XYZ file of C-alpha atoms in Angstrom:
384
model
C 151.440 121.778 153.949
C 150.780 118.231 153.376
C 151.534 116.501 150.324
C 149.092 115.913 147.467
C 148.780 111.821 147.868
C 149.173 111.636 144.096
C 152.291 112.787 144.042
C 153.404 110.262 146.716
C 152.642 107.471 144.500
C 156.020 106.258 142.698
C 156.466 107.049 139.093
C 155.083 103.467 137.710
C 151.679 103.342 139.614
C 151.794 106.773 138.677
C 151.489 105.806 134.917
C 149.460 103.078 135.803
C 146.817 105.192 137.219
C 146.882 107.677 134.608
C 146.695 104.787 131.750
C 143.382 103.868 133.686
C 142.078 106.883 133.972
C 142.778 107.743 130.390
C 140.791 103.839 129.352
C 138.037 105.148 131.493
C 137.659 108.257 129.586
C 137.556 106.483 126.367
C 135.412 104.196 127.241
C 132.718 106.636 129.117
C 133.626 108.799 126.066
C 132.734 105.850 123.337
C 129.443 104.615 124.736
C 128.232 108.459 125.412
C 129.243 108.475 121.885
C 127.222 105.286 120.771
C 124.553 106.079 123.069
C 124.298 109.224 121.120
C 124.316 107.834 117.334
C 121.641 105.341 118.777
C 119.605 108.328 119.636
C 119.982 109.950 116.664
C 118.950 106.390 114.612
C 116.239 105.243 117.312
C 113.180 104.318 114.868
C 109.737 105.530 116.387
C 106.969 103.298 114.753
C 103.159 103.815 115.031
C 100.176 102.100 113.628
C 96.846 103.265 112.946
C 93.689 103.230 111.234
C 92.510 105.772 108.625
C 91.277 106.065 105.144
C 89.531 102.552 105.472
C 92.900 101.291 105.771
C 96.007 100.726 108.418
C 98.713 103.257 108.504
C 102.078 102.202 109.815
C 104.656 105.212 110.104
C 108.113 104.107 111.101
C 110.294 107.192 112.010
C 114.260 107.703 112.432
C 115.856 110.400 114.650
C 114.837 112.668 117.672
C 111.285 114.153 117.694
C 109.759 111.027 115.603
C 107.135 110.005 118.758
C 105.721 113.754 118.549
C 105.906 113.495 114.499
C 104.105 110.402 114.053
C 101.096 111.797 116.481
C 101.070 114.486 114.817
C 100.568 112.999 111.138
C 98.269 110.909 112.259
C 96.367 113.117 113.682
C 96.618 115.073 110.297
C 95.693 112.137 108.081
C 92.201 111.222 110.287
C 91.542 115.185 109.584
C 92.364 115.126 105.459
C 89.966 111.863 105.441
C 87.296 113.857 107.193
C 87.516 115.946 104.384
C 87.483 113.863 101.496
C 85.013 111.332 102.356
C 81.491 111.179 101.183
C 80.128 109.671 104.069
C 78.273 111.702 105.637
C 78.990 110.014 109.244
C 82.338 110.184 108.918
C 82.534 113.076 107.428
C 84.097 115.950 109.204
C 86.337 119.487 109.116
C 88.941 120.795 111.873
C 86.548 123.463 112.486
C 83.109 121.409 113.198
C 81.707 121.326 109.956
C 80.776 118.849 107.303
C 83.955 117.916 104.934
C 84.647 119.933 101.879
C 83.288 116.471 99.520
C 80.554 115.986 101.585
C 79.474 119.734 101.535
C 80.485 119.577 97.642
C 77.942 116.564 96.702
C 75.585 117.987 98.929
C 75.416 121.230 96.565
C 75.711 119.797 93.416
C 73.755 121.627 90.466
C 73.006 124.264 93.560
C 75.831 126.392 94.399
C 79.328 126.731 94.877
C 81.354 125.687 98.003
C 84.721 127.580 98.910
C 87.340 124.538 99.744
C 90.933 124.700 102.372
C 93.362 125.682 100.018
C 94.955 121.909 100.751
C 91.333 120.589 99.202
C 91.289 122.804 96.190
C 94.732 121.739 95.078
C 94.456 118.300 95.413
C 91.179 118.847 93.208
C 93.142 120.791 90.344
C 95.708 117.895 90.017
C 93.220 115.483 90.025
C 91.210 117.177 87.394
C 94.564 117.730 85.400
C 94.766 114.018 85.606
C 91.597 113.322 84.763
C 91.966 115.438 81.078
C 95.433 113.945 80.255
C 93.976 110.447 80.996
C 91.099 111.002 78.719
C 89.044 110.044 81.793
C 90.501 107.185 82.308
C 90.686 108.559 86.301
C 87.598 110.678 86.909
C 86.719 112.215 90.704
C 83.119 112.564 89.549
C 82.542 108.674 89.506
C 80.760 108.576 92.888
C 77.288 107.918 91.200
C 78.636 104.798 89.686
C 81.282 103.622 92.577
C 77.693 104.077 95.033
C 76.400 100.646 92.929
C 78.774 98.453 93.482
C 79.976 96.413 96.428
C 83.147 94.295 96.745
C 82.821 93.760 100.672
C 81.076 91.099 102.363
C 77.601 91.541 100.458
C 79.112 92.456 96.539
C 76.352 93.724 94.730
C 76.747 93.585 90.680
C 74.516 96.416 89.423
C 71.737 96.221 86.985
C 72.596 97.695 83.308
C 69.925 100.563 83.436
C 71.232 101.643 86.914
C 74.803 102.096 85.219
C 73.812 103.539 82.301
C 71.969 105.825 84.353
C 74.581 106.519 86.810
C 76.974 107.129 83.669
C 75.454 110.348 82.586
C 76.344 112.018 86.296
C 79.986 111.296 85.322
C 82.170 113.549 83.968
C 84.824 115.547 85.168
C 84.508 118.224 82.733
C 81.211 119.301 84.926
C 83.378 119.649 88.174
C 84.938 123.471 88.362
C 86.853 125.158 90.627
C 87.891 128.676 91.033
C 86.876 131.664 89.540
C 84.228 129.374 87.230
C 82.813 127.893 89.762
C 81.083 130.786 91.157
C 79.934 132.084 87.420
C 78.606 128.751 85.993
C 75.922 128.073 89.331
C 75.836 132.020 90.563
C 74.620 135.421 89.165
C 76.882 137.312 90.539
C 78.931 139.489 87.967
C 82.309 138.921 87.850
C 82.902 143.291 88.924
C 82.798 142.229 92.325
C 85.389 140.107 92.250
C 87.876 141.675 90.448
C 91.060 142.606 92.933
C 89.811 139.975 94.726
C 90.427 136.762 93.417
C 91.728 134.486 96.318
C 88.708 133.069 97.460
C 87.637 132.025 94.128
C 90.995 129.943 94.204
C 89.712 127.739 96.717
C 85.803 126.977 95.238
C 84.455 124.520 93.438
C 81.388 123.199 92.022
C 79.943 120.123 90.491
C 77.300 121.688 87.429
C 74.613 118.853 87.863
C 72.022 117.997 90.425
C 73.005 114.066 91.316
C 76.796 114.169 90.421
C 78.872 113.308 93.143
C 82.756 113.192 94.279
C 84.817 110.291 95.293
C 88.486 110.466 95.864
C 88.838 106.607 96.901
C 91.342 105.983 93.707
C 93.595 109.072 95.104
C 92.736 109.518 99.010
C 95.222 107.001 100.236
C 98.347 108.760 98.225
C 96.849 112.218 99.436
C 97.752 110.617 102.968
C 101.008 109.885 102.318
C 101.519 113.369 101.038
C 99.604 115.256 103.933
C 102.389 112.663 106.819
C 105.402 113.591 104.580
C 104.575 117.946 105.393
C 104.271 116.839 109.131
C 107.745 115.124 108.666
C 108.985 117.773 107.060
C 107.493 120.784 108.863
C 109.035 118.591 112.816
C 112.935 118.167 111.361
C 112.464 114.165 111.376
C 115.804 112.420 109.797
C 113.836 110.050 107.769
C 110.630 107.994 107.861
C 108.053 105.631 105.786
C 104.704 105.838 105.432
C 102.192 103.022 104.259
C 98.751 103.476 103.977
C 97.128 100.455 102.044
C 98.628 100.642 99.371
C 100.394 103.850 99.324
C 104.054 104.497 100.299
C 105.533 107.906 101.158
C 109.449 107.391 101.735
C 111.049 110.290 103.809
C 114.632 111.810 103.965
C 117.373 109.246 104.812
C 117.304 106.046 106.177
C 120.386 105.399 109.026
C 122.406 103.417 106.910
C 121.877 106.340 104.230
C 121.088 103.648 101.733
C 117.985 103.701 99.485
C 114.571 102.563 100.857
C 113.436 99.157 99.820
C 109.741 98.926 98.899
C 108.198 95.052 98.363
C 105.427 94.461 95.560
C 102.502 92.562 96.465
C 102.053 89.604 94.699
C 99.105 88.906 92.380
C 98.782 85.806 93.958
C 97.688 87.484 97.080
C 100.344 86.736 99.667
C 104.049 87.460 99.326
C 105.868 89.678 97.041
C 106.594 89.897 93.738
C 109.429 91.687 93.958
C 111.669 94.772 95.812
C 111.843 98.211 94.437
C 115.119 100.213 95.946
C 114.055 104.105 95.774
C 116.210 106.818 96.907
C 112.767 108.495 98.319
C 109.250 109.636 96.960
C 105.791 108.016 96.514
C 104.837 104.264 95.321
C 101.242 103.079 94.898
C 100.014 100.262 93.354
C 96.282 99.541 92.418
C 95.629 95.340 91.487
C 92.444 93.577 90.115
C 93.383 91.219 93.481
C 92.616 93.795 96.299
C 89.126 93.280 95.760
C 86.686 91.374 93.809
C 83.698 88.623 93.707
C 82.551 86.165 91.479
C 78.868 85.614 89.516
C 77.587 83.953 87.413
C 81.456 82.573 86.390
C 82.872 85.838 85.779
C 84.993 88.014 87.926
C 84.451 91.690 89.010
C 87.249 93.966 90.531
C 86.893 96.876 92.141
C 88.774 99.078 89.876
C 86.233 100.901 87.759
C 86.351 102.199 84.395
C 84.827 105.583 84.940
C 83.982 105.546 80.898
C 81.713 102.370 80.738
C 80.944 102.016 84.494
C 81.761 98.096 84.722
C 85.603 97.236 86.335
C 88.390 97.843 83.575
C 89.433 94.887 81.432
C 93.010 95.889 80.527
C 94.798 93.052 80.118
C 96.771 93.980 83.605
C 96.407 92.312 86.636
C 98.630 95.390 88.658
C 100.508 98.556 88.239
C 102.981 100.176 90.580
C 103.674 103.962 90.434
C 106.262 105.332 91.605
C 106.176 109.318 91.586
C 109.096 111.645 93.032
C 106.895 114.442 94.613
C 103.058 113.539 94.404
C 101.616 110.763 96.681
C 97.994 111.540 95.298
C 99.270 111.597 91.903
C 100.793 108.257 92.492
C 98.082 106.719 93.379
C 95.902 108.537 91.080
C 98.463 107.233 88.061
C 97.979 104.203 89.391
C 94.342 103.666 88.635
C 94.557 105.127 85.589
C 97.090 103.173 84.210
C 95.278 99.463 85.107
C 92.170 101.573 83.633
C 94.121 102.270 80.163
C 96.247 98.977 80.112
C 100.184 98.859 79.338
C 100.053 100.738 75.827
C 98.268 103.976 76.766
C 99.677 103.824 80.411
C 103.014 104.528 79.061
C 102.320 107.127 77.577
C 100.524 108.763 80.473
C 103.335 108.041 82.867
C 105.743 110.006 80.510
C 103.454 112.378 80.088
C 103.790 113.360 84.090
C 107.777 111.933 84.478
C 106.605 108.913 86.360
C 107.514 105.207 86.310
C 105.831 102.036 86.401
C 105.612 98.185 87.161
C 103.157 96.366 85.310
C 102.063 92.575 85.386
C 99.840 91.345 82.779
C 97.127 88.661 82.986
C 99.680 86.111 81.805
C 101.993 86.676 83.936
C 104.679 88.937 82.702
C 106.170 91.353 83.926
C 107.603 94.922 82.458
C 108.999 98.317 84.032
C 109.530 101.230 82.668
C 113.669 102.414 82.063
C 113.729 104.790 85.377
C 112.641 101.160 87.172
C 114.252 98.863 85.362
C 117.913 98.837 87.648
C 115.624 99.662 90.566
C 113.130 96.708 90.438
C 114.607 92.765 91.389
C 111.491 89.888 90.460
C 111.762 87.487 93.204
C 108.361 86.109 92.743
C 108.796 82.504 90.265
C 106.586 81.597 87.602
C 106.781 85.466 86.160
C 108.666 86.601 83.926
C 110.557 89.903 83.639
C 110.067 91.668 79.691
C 111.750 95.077 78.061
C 109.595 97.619 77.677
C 110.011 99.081 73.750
């Protein structure tokens, strides 16, 4: 039997080979190691269009490619839904979008709603009361007047005042009412049965119409976070316009920084570092015009019809489990100005940025440790 050439080799290149093989071990073994950790923190980033605004998803951890096609996809399907246009308008299953159908029947019949469409209308309607209608989904009639794009369009008084008396949310129902107040059919044939009247809806006048503008973009961020949720991903963060959804953990396991626009228009006005959640923030800047020496924003005052005069110039929301509500809050708060908005915000556990016209700057006490003004010329106030 011949000798196993290994054990020919004298004792010190012996060792010597065995010291190499053992380097080359740990080496193989530490970059199939990194290799692995970089997998595991490889960000996945995708940008799109939806909502009438871009929607960048950046993604952390296996699967995020599939997960970000997949909430997109998602998100182009929710705004077929909630639209009121009817070109764009458009259902996973081929047919119009629950608001389109909804405006279309208004003062004429019920229309049953996805249970996704239904909810979203309940908390917006709950947000509508405990706003005093500060944020109302029945403003379409007046929101149809105006224009802030390339041809604004500053409505005539009697149009408004018009328009006005088609708003109210108090004549949008869903559920069991819906089908009562616009059918005769008695309520014995329903009884036992009461799941599909969870998902109606109805708006009680001819000429009153839906739109979810103020809350659709927050809705989006809430409809990416399920498809994040429902693939495994690590962590991600969602912007669309000016909605945020933040997502699990980041790689560093440190808390997501979120930058506030400036009033001025370009750069920020400060950072917010949030552990996760939704942000939104709604600004007289986004859009306006000019006539006549006065400005017009495109943040309506569902009450009076003409864009709110609040004193505030922005608001950012920041809500734990509730893009749409964010968003929603949002609105409403730059609608009520810093007083009422307060209250509101406690009201749902929520906290808030807010700059005023003069250039100050408050947050509420779950923000204050969280928020850093790096913008100069403001300056940063107490709430009381």
């Amino acid at each position: 039997m011949k000798p196993d050439a290994k054990a020919r080799l004298p004792l010190g290149k012996r060792a010597r080979f065995f010291v190499l093989a053992l380097a080359l071990a740990l080496v193989l073994g530490l970059a199939a190691g990194l290799w692995a950790l970089r997998a595991r923190n490889a960000s996945y980033q995708l940008d799109t269009f939806s909502m009438g605004s871009y929607v960048r998803q950046t993604l952390w951890g296996p699967g995020g490619e599939e997960a970000a096609r997949q909430a997109a996809w998602a998100v182009d399907a929710l705004e077929g839904e909630l639209t009121w246009r009817e070109e764009a308008s458009q259902s996973q299953g081929g047919r119009k979008g629950a608001v389109f159908l909804l405006n279309q029947a208004a003062g004429t019949a019920p229309v049953s709603l996805p249970p996704a469409i239904g909810g979203l209308l309940d908390q917006l309607l709950d947000l509508s009361r405990k706003s005093g209608g500060a944020f109302d989904p029945t403003i379409g009639p007046v929101s149809r007047l105006w224009s802030f794009d390339s041809e604004p369009r500053l409505p005539a008084p009697q149009e408004l005042k018009a328009a006005l008396t088609l708003v109210g949310y108090d004549r949008l129902v869903t559920g069991e009412e819906a089908f009562f107040e616009l059918t005769s059919v008695s309520r014995e044939l329903f009884d036992g049965n009461a799941a599909p009247l969870e998902q109606a809806a109805a708006l009680l006048d001819p000429g009153m119409s839906i739109d979810l503008g103020a809350a659709g973009k927050g809705a989006a961020c809430d409809t990416a976070l399920e498809e994040y949720r429902r693939a495994g991903i690590k962590g991600a963060v969602v912007a669309v316009g000016g909605s945020i959804g933040l997502y699990g953990k980041k790689p560093d396991g440190k808390d997501f920084r979120v930058s506030v626009r400036s009033p001025e228009g370009e750069g920020s006005l400060g950072v917010l570092e949030l552990p996760g959640g939704f942000v939104s923030t709604s600004g007289s800047y986004e859009k306006f015009f000019q006539q006549d020496g006065r400005t017009y924003c495109h943040l309506l005052d569902p009450r009076t019809g003409y864009p709110a005069e609040s004193g505030l110039t922005s608001v950012t929301v920041w809500c734990q489990d509730s893009g749409a509500l964010s968003d929603g809050l949002a609105t409403a708060c730059f609608v009520l100005g810093l007083e009422e908005a307060l209250a509101l915000l406690e009201e749902y556990g929520a906290q808030g940025v807010f700059v005023t016209n003069d250039r100050r700057v408050a947050a509420t006490p779950g923000l204050r440790e969280r928020f850093r003004l790096t913008a100069p010329g403001y300056t940063m106030e107490a709430l009381p």
